[in-house]
mmCIF file of N, CA, C and O in Angstrom:
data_model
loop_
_atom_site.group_PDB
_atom_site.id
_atom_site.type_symbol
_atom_site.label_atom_id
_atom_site.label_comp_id
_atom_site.label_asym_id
_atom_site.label_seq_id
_atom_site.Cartn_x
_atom_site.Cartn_y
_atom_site.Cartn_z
ATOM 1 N N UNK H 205 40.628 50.581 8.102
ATOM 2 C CA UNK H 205 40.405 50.926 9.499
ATOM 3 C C UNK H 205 41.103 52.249 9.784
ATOM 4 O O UNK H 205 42.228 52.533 9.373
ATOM 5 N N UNK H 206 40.027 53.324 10.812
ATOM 6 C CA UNK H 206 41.041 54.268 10.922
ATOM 7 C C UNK H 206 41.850 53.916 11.916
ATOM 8 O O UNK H 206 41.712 52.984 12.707
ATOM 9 N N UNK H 207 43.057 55.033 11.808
ATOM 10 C CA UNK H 207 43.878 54.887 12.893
ATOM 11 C C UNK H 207 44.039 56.215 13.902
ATOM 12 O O UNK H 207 44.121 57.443 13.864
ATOM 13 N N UNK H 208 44.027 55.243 14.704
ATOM 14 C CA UNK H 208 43.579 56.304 15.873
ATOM 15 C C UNK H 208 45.021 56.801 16.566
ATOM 16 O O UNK H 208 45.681 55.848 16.980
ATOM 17 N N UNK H 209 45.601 58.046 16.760
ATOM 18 C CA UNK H 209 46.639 58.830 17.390
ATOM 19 C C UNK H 209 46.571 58.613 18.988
ATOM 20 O O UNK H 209 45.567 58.832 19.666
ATOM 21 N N UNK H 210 47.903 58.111 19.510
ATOM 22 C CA UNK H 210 47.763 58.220 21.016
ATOM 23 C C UNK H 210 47.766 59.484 21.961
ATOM 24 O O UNK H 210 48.634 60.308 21.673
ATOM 25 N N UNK H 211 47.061 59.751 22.899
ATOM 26 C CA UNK H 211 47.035 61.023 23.714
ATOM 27 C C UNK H 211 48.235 60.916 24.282
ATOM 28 O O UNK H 211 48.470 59.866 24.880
ATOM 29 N N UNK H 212 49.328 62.027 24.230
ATOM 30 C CA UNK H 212 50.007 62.422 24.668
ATOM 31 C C UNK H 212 49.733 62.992 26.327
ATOM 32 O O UNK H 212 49.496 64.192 26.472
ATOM 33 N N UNK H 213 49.762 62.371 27.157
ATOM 34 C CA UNK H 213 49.366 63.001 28.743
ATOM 35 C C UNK H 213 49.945 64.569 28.590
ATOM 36 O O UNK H 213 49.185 65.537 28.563
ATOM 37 N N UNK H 214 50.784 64.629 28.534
ATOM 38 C CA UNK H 214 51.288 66.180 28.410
ATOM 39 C C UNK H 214 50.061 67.145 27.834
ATOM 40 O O UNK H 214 49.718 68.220 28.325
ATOM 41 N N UNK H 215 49.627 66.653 26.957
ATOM 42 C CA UNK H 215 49.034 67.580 26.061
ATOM 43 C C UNK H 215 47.490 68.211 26.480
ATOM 44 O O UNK H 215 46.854 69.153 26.008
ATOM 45 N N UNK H 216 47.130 67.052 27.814
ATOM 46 C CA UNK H 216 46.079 67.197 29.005
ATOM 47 C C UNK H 216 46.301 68.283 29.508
ATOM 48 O O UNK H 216 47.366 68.872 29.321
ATOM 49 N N UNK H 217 44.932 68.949 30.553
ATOM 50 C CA UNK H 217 45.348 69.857 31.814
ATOM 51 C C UNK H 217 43.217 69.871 32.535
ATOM 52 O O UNK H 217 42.047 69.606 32.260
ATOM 53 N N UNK H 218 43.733 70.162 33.084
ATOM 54 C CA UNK H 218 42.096 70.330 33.946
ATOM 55 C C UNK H 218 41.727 71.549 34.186
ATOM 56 O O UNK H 218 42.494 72.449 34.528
ATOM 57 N N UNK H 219 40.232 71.678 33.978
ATOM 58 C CA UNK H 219 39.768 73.159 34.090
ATOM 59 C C UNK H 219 38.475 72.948 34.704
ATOM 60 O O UNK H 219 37.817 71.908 34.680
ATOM 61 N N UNK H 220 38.197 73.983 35.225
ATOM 62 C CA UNK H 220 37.234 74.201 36.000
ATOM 63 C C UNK H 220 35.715 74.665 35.687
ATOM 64 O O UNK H 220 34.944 75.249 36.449
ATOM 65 N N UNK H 221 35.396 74.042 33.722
ATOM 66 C CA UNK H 221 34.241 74.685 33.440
ATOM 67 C C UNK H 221 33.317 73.441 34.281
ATOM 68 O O UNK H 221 33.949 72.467 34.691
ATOM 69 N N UNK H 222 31.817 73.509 34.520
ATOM 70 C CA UNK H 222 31.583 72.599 34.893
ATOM 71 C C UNK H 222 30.418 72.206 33.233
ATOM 72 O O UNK H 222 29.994 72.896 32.306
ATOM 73 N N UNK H 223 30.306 70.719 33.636
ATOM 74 C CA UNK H 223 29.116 70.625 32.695
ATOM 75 C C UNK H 223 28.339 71.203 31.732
ATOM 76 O O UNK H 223 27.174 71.228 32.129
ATOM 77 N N UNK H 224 28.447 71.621 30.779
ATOM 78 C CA UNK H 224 27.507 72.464 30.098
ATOM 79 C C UNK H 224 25.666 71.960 29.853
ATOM 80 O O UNK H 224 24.729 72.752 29.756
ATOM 81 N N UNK H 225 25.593 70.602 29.809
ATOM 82 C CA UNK H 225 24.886 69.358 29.827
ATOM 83 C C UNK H 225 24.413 69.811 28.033
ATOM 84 O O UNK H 225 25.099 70.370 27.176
ATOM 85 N N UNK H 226 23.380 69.440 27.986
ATOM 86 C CA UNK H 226 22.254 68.807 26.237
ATOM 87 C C UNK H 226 21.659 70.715 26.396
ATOM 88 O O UNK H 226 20.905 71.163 27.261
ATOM 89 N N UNK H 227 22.186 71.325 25.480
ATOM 90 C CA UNK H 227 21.430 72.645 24.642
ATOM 91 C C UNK H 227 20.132 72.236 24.171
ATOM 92 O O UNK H 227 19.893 71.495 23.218
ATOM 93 N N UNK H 228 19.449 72.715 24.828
ATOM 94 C CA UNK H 228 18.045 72.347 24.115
ATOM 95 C C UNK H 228 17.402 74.184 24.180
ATOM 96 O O UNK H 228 17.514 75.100 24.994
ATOM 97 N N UNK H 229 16.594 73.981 22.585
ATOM 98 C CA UNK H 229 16.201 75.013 22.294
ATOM 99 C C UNK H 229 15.007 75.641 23.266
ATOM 100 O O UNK H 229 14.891 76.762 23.762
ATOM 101 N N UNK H 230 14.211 74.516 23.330
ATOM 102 C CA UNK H 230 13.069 74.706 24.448
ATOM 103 C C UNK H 230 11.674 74.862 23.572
ATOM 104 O O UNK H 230 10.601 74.331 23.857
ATOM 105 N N UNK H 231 11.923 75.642 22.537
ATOM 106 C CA UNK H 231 10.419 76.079 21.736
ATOM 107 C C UNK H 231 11.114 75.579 20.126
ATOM 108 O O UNK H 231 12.311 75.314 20.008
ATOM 109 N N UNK H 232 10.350 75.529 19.230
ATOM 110 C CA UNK H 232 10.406 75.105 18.309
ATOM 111 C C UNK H 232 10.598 76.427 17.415
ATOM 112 O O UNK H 232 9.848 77.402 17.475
ATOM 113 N N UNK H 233 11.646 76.315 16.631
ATOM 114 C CA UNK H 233 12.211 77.682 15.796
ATOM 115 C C UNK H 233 10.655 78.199 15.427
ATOM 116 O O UNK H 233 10.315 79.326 15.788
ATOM 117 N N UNK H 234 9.549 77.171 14.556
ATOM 118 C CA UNK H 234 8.848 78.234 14.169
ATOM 119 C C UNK H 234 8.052 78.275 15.513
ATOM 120 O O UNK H 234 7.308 77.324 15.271
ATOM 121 N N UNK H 235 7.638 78.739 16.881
ATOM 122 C CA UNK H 235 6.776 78.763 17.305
ATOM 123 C C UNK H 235 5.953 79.944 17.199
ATOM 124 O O UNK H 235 4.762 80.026 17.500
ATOM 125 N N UNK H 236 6.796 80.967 16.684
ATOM 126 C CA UNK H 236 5.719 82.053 16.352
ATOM 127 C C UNK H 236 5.074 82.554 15.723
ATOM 128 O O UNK H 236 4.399 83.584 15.738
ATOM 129 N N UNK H 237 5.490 80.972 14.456
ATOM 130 C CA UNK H 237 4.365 81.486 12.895
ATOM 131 C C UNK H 237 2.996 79.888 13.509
ATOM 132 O O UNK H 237 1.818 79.706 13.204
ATOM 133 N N UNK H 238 3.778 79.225 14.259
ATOM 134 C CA UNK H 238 2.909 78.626 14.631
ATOM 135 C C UNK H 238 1.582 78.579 15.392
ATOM 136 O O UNK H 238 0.543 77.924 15.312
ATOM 137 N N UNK H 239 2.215 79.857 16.400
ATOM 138 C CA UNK H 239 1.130 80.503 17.702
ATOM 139 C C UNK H 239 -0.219 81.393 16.504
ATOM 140 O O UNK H 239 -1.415 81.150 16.339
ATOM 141 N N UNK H 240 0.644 82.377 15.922
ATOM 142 C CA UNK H 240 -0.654 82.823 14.920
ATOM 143 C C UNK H 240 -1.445 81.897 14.179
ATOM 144 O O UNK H 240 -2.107 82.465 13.311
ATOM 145 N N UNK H 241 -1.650 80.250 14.248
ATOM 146 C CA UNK H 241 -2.176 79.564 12.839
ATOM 147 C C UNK H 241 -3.520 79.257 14.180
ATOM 148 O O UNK H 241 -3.562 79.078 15.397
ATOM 149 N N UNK H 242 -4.634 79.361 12.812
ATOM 150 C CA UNK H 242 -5.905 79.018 12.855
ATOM 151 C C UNK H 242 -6.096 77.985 12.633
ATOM 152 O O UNK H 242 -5.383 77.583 11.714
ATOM 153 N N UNK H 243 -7.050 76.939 13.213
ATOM 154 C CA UNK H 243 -8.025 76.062 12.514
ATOM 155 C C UNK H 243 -8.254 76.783 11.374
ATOM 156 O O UNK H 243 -8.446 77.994 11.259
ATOM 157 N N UNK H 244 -8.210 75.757 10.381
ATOM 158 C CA UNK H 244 -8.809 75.673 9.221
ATOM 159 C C UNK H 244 -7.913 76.987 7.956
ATOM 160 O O UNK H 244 -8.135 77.145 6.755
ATOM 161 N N UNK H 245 -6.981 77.660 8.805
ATOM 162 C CA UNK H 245 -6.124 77.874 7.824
ATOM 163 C C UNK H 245 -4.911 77.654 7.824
ATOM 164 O O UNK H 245 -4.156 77.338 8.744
ATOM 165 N N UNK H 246 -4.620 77.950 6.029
ATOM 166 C CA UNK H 246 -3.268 77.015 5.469
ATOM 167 C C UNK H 246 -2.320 77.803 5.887
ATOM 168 O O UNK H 246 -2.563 79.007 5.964
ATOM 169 N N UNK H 247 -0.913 77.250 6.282
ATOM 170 C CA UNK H 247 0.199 77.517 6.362
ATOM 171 C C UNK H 247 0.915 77.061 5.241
ATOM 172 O O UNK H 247 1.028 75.893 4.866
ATOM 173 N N UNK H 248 1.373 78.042 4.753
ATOM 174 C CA UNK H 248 1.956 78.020 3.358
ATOM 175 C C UNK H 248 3.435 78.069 3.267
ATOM 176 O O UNK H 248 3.974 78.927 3.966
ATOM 177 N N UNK H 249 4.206 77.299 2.529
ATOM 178 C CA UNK H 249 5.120 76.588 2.850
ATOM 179 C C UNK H 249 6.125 76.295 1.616
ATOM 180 O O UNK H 249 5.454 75.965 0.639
ATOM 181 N N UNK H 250 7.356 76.306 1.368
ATOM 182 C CA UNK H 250 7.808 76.133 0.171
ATOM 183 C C UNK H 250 7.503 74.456 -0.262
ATOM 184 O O UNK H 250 7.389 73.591 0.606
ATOM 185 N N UNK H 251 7.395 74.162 -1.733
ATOM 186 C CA UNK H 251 7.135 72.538 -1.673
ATOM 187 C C UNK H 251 7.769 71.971 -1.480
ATOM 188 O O UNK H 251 8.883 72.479 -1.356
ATOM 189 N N UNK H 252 7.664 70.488 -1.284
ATOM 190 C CA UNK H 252 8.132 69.181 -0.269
ATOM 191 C C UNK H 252 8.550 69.621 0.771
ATOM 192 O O UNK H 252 9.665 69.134 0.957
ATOM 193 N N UNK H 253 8.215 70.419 1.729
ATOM 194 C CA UNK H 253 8.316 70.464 3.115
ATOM 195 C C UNK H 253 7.339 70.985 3.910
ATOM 196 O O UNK H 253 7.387 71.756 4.869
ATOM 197 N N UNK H 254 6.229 70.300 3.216
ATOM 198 C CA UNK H 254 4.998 70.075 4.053
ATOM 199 C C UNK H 254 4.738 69.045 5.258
ATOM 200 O O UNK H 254 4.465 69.219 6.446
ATOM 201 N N UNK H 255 4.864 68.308 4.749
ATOM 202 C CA UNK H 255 4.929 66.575 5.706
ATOM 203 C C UNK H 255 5.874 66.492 6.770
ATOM 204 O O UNK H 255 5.830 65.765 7.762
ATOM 205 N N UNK H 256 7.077 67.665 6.305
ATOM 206 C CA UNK H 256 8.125 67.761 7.886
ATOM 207 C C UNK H 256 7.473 68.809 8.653
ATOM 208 O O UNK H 256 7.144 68.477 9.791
ATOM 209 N N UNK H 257 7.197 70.063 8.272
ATOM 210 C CA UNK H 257 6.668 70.828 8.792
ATOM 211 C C UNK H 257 5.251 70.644 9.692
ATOM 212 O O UNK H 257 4.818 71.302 10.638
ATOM 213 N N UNK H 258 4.709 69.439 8.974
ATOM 214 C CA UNK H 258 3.092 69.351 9.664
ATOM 215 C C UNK H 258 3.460 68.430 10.662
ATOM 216 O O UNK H 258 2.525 68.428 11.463
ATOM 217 N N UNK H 259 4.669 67.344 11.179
ATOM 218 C CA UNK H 259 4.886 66.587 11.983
ATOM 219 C C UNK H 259 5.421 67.937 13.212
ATOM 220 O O UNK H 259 5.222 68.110 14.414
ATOM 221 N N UNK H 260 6.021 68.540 12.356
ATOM 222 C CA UNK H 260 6.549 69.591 13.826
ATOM 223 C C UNK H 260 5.291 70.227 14.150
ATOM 224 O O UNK H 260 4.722 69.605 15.048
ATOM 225 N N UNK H 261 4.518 71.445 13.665
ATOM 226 C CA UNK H 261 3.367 71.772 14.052
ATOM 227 C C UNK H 261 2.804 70.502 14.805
ATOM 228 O O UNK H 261 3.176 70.696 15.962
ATOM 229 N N UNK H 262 2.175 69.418 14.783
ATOM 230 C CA UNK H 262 1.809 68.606 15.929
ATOM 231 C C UNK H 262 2.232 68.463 16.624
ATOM 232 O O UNK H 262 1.596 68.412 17.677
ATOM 233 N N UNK H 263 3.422 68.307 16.631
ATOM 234 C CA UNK H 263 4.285 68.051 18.171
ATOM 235 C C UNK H 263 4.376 69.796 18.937
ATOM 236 O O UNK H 263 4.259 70.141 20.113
ATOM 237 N N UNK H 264 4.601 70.513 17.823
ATOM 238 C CA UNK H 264 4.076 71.607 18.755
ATOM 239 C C UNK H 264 2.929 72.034 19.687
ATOM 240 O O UNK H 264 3.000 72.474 20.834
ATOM 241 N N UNK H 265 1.696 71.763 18.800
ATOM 242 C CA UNK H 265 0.358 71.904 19.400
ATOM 243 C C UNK H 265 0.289 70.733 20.235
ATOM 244 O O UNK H 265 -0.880 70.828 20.609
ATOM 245 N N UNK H 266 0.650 69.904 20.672
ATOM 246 C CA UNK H 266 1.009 68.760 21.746
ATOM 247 C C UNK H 266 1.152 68.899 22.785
ATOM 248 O O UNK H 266 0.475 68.454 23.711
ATOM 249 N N UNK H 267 2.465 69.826 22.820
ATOM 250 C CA UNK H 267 3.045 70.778 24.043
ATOM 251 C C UNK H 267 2.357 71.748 24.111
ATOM 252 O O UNK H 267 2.407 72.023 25.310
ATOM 253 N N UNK H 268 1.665 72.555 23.583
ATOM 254 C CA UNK H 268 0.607 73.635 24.088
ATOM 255 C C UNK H 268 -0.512 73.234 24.758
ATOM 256 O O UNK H 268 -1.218 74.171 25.132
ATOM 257 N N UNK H 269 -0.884 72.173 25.018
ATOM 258 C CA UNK H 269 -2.108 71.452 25.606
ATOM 259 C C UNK H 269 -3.103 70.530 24.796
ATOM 260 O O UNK H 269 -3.940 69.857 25.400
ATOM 261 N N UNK H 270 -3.020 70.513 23.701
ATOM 262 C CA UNK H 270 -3.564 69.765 22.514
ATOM 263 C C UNK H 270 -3.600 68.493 22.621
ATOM 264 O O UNK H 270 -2.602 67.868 22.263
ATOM 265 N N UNK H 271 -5.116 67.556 23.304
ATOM 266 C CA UNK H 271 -4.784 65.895 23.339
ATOM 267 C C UNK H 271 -4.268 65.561 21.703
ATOM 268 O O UNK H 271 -3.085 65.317 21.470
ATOM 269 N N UNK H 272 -5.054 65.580 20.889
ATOM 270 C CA UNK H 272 -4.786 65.272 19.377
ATOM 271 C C UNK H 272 -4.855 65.334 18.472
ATOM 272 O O UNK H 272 -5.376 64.643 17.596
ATOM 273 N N UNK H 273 -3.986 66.760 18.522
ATOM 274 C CA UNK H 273 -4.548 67.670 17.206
ATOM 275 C C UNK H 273 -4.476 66.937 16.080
ATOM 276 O O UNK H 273 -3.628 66.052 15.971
ATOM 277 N N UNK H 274 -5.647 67.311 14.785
ATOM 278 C CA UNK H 274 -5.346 66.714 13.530
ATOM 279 C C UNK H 274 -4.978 67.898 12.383
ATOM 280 O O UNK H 274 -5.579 68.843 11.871
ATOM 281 N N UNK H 275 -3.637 67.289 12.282
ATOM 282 C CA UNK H 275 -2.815 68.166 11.079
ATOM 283 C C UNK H 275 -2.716 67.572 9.877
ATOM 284 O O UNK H 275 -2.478 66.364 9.907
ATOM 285 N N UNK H 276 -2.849 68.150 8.697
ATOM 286 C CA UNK H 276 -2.683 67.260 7.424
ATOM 287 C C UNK H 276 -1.743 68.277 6.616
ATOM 288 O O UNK H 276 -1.358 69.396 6.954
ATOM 289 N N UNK H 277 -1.464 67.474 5.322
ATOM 290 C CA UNK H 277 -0.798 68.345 4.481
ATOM 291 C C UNK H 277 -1.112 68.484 3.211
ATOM 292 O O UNK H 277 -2.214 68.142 2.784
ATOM 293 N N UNK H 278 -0.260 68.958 2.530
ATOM 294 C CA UNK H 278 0.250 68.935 1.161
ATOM 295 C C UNK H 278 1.781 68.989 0.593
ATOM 296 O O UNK H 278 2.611 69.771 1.056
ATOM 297 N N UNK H 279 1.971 68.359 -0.130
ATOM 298 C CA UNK H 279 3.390 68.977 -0.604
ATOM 299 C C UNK H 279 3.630 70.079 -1.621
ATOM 300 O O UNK H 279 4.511 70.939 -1.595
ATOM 301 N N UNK H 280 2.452 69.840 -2.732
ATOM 302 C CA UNK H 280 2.364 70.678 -3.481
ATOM 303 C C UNK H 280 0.614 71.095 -3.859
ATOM 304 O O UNK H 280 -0.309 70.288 -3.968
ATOM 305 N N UNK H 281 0.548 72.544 -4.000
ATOM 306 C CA UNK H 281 -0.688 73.285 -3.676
ATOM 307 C C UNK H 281 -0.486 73.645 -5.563
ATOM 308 O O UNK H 281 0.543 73.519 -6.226
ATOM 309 N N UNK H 282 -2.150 74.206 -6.125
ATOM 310 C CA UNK H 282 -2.007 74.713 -7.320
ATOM 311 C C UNK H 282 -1.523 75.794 -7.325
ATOM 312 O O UNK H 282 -1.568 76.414 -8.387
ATOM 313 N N UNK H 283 -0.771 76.528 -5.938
ATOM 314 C CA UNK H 283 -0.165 77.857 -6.060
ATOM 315 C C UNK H 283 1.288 77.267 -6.254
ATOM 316 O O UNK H 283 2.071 78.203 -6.090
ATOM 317 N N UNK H 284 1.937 76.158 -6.521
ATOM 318 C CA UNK H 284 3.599 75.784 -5.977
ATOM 319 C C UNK H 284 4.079 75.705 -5.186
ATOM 320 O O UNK H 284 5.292 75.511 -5.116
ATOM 321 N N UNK H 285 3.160 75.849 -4.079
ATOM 322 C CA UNK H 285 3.937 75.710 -2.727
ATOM 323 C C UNK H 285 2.862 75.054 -1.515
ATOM 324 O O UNK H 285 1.653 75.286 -1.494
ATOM 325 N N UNK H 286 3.625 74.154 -0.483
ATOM 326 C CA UNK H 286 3.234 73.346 -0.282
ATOM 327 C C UNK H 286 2.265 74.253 1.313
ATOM 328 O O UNK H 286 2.472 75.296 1.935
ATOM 329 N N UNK H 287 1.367 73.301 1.395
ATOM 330 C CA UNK H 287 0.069 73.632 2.648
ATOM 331 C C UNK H 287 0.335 73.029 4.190
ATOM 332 O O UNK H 287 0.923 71.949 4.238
ATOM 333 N N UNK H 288 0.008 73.548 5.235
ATOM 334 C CA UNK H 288 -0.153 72.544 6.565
ATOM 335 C C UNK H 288 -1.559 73.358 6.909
ATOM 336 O O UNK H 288 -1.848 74.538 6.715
ATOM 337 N N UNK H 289 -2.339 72.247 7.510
ATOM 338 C CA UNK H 289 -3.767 72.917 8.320
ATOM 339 C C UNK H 289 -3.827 71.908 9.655
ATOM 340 O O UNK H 289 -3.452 70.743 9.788
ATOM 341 N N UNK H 290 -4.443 72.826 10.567
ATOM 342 C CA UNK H 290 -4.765 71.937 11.603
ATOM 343 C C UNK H 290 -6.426 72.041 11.199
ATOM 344 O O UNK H 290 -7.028 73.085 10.950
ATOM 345 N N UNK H 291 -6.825 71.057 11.205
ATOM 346 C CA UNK H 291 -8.082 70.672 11.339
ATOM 347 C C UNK H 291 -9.036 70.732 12.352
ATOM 348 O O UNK H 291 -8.605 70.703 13.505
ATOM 349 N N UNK H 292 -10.078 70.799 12.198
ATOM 350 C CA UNK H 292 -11.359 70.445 13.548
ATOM 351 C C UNK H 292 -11.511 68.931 12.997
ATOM 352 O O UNK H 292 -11.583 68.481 11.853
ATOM 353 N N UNK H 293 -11.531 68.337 14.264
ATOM 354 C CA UNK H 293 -11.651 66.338 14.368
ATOM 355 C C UNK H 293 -13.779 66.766 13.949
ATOM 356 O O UNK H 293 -14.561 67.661 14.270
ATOM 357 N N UNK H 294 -13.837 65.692 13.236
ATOM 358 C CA UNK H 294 -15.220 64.754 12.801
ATOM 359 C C UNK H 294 -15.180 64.705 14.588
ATOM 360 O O UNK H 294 -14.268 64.508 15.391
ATOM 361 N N UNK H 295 -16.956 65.051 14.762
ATOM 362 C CA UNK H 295 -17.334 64.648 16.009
ATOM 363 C C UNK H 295 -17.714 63.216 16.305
ATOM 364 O O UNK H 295 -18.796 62.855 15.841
ATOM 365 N N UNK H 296 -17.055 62.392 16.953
ATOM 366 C CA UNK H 296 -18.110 61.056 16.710
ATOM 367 C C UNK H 296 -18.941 60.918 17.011
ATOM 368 O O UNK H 296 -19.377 61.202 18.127
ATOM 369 N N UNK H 297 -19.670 60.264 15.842
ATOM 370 C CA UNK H 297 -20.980 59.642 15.538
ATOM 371 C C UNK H 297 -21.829 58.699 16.653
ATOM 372 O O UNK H 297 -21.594 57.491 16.667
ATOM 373 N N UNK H 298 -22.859 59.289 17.624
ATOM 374 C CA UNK H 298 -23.497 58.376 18.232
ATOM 375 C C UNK H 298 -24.286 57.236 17.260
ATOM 376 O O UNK H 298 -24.640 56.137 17.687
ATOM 377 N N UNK H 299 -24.424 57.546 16.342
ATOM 378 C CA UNK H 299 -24.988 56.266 15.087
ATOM 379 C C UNK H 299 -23.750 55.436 14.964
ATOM 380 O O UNK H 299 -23.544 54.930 13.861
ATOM 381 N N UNK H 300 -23.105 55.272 15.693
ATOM 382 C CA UNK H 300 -21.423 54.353 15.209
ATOM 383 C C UNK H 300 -21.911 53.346 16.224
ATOM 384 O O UNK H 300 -22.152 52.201 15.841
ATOM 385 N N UNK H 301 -22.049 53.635 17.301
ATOM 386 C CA UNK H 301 -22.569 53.122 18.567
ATOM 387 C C UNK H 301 -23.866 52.608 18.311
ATOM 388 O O UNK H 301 -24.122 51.822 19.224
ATOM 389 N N UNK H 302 -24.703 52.668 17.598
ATOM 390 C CA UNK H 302 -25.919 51.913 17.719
ATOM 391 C C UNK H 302 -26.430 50.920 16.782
ATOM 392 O O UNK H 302 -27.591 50.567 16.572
ATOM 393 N N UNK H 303 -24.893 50.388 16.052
ATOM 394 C CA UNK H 303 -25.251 49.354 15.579
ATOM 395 C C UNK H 303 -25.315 47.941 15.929
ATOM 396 O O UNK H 303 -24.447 47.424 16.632
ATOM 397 N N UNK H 304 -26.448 47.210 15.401
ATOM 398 C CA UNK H 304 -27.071 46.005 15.849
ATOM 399 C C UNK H 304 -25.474 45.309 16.383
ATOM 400 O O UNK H 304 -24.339 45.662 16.061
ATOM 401 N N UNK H 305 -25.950 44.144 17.357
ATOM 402 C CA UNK H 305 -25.192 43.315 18.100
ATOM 403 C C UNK H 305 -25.144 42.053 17.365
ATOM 404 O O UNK H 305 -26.223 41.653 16.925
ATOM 405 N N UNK H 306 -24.045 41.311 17.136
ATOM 406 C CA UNK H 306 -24.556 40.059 16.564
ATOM 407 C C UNK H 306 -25.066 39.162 16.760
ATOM 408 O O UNK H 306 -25.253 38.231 15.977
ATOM 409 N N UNK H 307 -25.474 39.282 18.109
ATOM 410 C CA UNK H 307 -26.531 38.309 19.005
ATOM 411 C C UNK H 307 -27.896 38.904 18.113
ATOM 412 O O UNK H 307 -28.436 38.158 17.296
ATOM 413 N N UNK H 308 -28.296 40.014 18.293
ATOM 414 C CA UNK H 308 -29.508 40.585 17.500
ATOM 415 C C UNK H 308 -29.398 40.654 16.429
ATOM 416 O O UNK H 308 -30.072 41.624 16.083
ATOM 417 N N UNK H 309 -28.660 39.940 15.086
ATOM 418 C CA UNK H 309 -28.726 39.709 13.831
ATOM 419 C C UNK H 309 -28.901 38.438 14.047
ATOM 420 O O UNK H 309 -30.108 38.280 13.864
ATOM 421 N N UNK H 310 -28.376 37.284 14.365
ATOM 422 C CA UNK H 310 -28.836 35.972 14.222
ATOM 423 C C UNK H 310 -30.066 35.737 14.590
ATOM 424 O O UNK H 310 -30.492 34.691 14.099
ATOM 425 N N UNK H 311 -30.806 36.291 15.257
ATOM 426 C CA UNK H 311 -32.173 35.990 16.552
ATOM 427 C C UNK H 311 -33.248 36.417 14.777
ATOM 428 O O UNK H 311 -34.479 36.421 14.786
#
């Protein structure tokens, strides 16, 4: 167990900074290799830090107005170094929607 030292009151005094509160950065260190990325191209990346990098890029494009962007990765590319892309979403399929009911398969 540690042991914990008693505060000496003396060793107190009061000052007048107020609050500093929670430092928050506000934008995401990369936001400005982020603002330049295209659909459909790679952000190139040293390997295994694809999969962290592509969770931040989403949460970035999140906060830019993005209902849900789709980001994927790689960790490792045949160049050695790892990929992020934001994608264009598959449009859905009105043929998804028009399959038979199971009332109209038994009949």
């Amino acid at each position: 167990m540690k042991h914990i030292n008693a505060i000496n009151p003396n060793d107190l005094s009061i000052a007048d900074d107020p609050f500093p509160g929670r430092q928050s950065r506000g934008t995401s260190k990369y936001a400005e290799k982020f603002s330049s990325a295209k659909q459909g191209k790679r952000i190139k990346c040293p390997e295994g830090t694809a999969a962290r990098l592509a969770a931040q890029f989403k949460k970035w494009l999140q906060t830019q107005g993005h209902k849900s962007p789709e980001v994927r990765s790689i960790n490792c590319c045949k160049d050695g170094f790892g990929g992020v892309w934001w994608i264009e979403k598959e449009p859905a399929s009105v043929w998804n929607g028009l399959g038979k009911s199971k009332k109209e398969v038994k009949a």
